[in-house]
Amino acid sequence: MIARDVTLARLRAALAAAPPTPVRHRPGHRRQGELPPGDPELVDLLAERLTDYRAQVYRATGAAVADTVAGILAAEGATAVVVPPGLPADWRPGGIEVVVDDDLSADRLAELDAVVTAAAVAVAETGTIVLDAAADQGRRIISLLPDRHVCVVRPEQVVATVPEALARLTPGHPLTWISGPSATSDIELNRVEGVHGPRRLHVVLTDG
Amino acid sequence: MTETFLGLPATAPPGVGHLRGDEPFPVAARRALADPQLRRNLRHATGTIRAKSSAVISEVPDWPELRAAGRAIKSDTMARLPELLEQLEAAVTAAGGTVHWATDAVEANRIVTDLVRATGADRVMKVKSMATQEIGLNEALEAAGIEPVETDLAELIVQLGRDRPSHILVPAIHRNRAEIREVFLREMPGVDPALTDEPAALAAAARRHLRATFLSTKVAVSGANFAVAETGTLAVVESEGNGRMCLTLPETLITVMGIEKVIPTWDDLGVFLQLLPRASTGERMNPYTSMWTGVTPGDGPQQVHLVLLDNGRSAVLADEVGRQVLHCIRCSACLNVCPVYERTGGHAYGSVYPGPIGAVLSPQLTGVADNASLPYASSLCGACFDACPVMIDIPSVLVHLRARHVAERRAAHRMPSAEAVAMAAAAYTMDHPRLYAAAQRAAGLGRIAGRALPPPLNGWTASRDMPAAPPQTFRQWWSERRRDDRP
Ligand code: SF4
């Protein structure tokens, strides 16, 4: 407790020595994009920005999600996929072993080839999908250990800007903002895909 | 807490951590300049990042407004720092986390070591954090028999190569791909001897090397890029996924954070999430950003600790001009545009904070006397100010610190007053590069010829306890290097 009191006293003394001018005002900046959430042009922009950072993007009607996902997993050669307990039943791919996460161990998850999740929100301008650990996305660990992540995004979840996304999110939830597959800029400052997170990111954009 | 009264702003203690170099900047810089490979590596890497960054910044229609908003939020934060920290503490605690306070590096190291010991673990995995480098946490853990494993690729390269970090964002920026391959072949157990120097192959080698560590280590130590006072949310911005591993897989998570990282509101986060990736890695958004608020039952670490670190920051806050340096979001844009950094590299700055930000931060954290040469390690060209996403006026702070150095020496009666006046005048001329160049040249010549300069600069050259001026001044060799370096 003493360190707390000392630190706070030091900071108060520092401010008292040279009182700063209060700055409660925030200069204005752009919070909303020009297009409303879900606008087809916005969804196109999301697709373009995702592709730019080496995510694979697919379009599917609501009814065709399961088949599209199954096709992606087959092309990847995946044999077992984990899904969160709340993934919509009609998104579950056929023709592959589907494991519903039920507090699976890290070692078990690491053996699985792929994961399918929904998203909470997507930011078109930055090519970002955000997971908030809701029942259709699951625990953070399930979208981390399998090497391929398939994420299904509905049009009304697509917003233009980062501030719009923040306004839709609940701070208390664990949040993971994902912009492309795992990458590093540590070798000569070039972006190289594929380090510790999923090395392949597939995003399925539905029409509703 | 050792030699100061309770409640007086204090600088970071010596003898622990990495804020002080072993030698003055000009000496270390000369050695760095003799290494042409280092300069080639740096020029290549900083050139790449500058091009990427300006391309993605030009996509943002309101970049100037975002910078102004970033500055305003940070000014507001510093003006209310004590209450915001109390608010953060309350929010983290309410969400099931435990908050610890550390007045300095010694206390922070002890807190973390005790927390790790209490879990019984003898190994921790770390996601890159400037704060833990600053306090020398790895050394403290090792001394306690705990093995720290760096999981960030660049940190791993540095750790395996028994090297020192040289950049805030890319600590191994001084290494090219061929050198990294050498380090991996030499130091990574079980590495494929046929490893190539393709960046993708090197990244894959790191993935294989660390996988078992991620799955079996029970404790992780992280830093934090932001902490939201109103919600208790912490954020880590990263690329590789090693951050997600460390923040998700262990049972215990210990985050060490400088107290200046707090921001007031959830909404404020939106400004920095736009500024940071574009200014730092030159991406619209970095691959991964994780946010967590205390403990989430059934998801991620169930023991969550936050260590709030002062270690000299209260002393920075006490300086009316210098306190803006606490606004820094560690993007490293100022390093990437700095002509001095590009030629000397990060090691020459001694401290873990290199480049322009290091030149204004390290001397304030330690007290100017302990890093006296750093405020002079700049040509005051102003590129850092233009690049800084939160508009820190680094050149003005450099000039201010030079003047403070002079004033402190005078106060300590270590220099006759006339000389102090002369150096203060010199500090003024340093703000005006042409005048400064002329004055420095004259000072150098004055020494060699044993002749005094006209007032007010005569006090400077006549001084007996002036630090020995090198035969060639920093600015002279600097402008010569510039000529030499031109392709
Ligand atoms: S001083 Fe500005 S440019 Fe430099 S690292 Fe800090 S925020 Fe970035």
XYZ file of C-alpha atoms in Angstrom, chain A residues 21-125:
105
model
C -4.133 23.769 -18.137
C -7.116 21.414 -18.064
C -7.964 19.909 -21.471
C -11.390 18.346 -21.325
C -12.248 19.204 -24.909
C -11.546 16.634 -27.646
C -10.840 18.073 -31.083
C -13.262 16.649 -33.608
C -12.251 13.781 -35.849
C -14.048 11.505 -38.251
C -16.093 8.931 -36.379
C -18.415 7.645 -39.044
C -17.743 6.674 -42.597
C -19.711 7.971 -45.524
C -21.526 4.663 -45.994
C -23.960 3.129 -43.495
C -23.235 -0.266 -41.910
C -23.882 -3.137 -44.288
C -23.818 -1.021 -47.452
C -22.720 -3.261 -50.340
C -19.892 -0.881 -51.237
C -18.644 -1.104 -47.665
C -18.701 -4.887 -47.825
C -16.712 -4.664 -51.067
C -14.177 -2.425 -49.347
C -13.858 -4.909 -46.479
C -13.260 -7.700 -48.999
C -10.595 -5.653 -50.772
C -8.787 -4.697 -47.558
C -8.900 -8.246 -46.200
C -7.446 -9.550 -49.443
C -4.730 -6.914 -49.353
C -3.496 -8.438 -46.078
C -3.633 -11.979 -47.476
C -6.898 -13.165 -46.017
C -8.974 -15.324 -48.407
C -12.428 -13.869 -48.996
C -15.578 -15.718 -50.155
C -19.160 -14.640 -50.791
C -22.070 -16.890 -49.888
C -25.806 -16.610 -49.558
C -27.079 -17.306 -46.066
C -28.211 -20.743 -47.172
C -24.875 -21.642 -48.724
C -22.593 -20.862 -45.747
C -22.211 -24.476 -44.623
C -21.270 -25.640 -48.118
C -18.847 -22.764 -48.614
C -17.177 -23.536 -45.286
C -17.013 -27.226 -46.147
C -15.397 -26.364 -49.472
C -12.752 -24.192 -47.803
C -11.903 -26.890 -45.268
C -11.716 -29.570 -47.933
C -9.406 -27.444 -50.054
C -7.216 -26.924 -46.985
C -7.092 -30.671 -46.392
C -8.533 -30.227 -42.896
C -9.947 -33.352 -41.267
C -11.251 -32.056 -37.923
C -12.687 -28.651 -37.116
C -13.652 -27.054 -33.799
C -16.716 -24.832 -33.527
C -18.024 -22.742 -30.617
C -21.173 -24.058 -28.924
C -23.282 -21.182 -30.250
C -22.321 -21.411 -33.924
C -25.568 -21.362 -35.945
C -26.440 -24.981 -36.726
C -26.930 -24.234 -40.421
C -23.328 -22.974 -40.703
C -21.800 -26.278 -39.605
C -19.905 -27.893 -42.446
C -20.642 -31.440 -43.495
C -18.176 -34.107 -44.586
C -15.704 -33.385 -41.801
C -15.390 -34.223 -38.113
C -16.942 -31.293 -36.199
C -15.866 -30.921 -32.559
C -17.960 -28.574 -30.439
C -15.812 -26.737 -27.889
C -16.646 -28.000 -24.448
C -13.688 -26.692 -22.461
C -11.321 -28.649 -24.674
C -7.727 -28.688 -23.457
C -5.078 -26.624 -25.176
C -3.317 -29.774 -26.337
C -6.503 -31.118 -27.889
C -7.211 -27.809 -29.632
C -3.675 -27.679 -30.966
C -4.307 -30.985 -32.760
C -7.361 -29.685 -34.603
C -6.806 -28.321 -38.109
C -9.296 -25.508 -38.186
C -11.890 -23.415 -36.389
C -15.115 -21.852 -37.659
C -16.504 -18.801 -35.835
C -18.857 -15.890 -36.330
C -17.660 -12.326 -35.660
C -18.948 -9.442 -33.531
C -18.176 -6.615 -35.948
C -15.944 -5.912 -38.945
C -14.171 -2.669 -39.904
C -14.140 -2.146 -43.654
C -11.525 0.595 -43.895
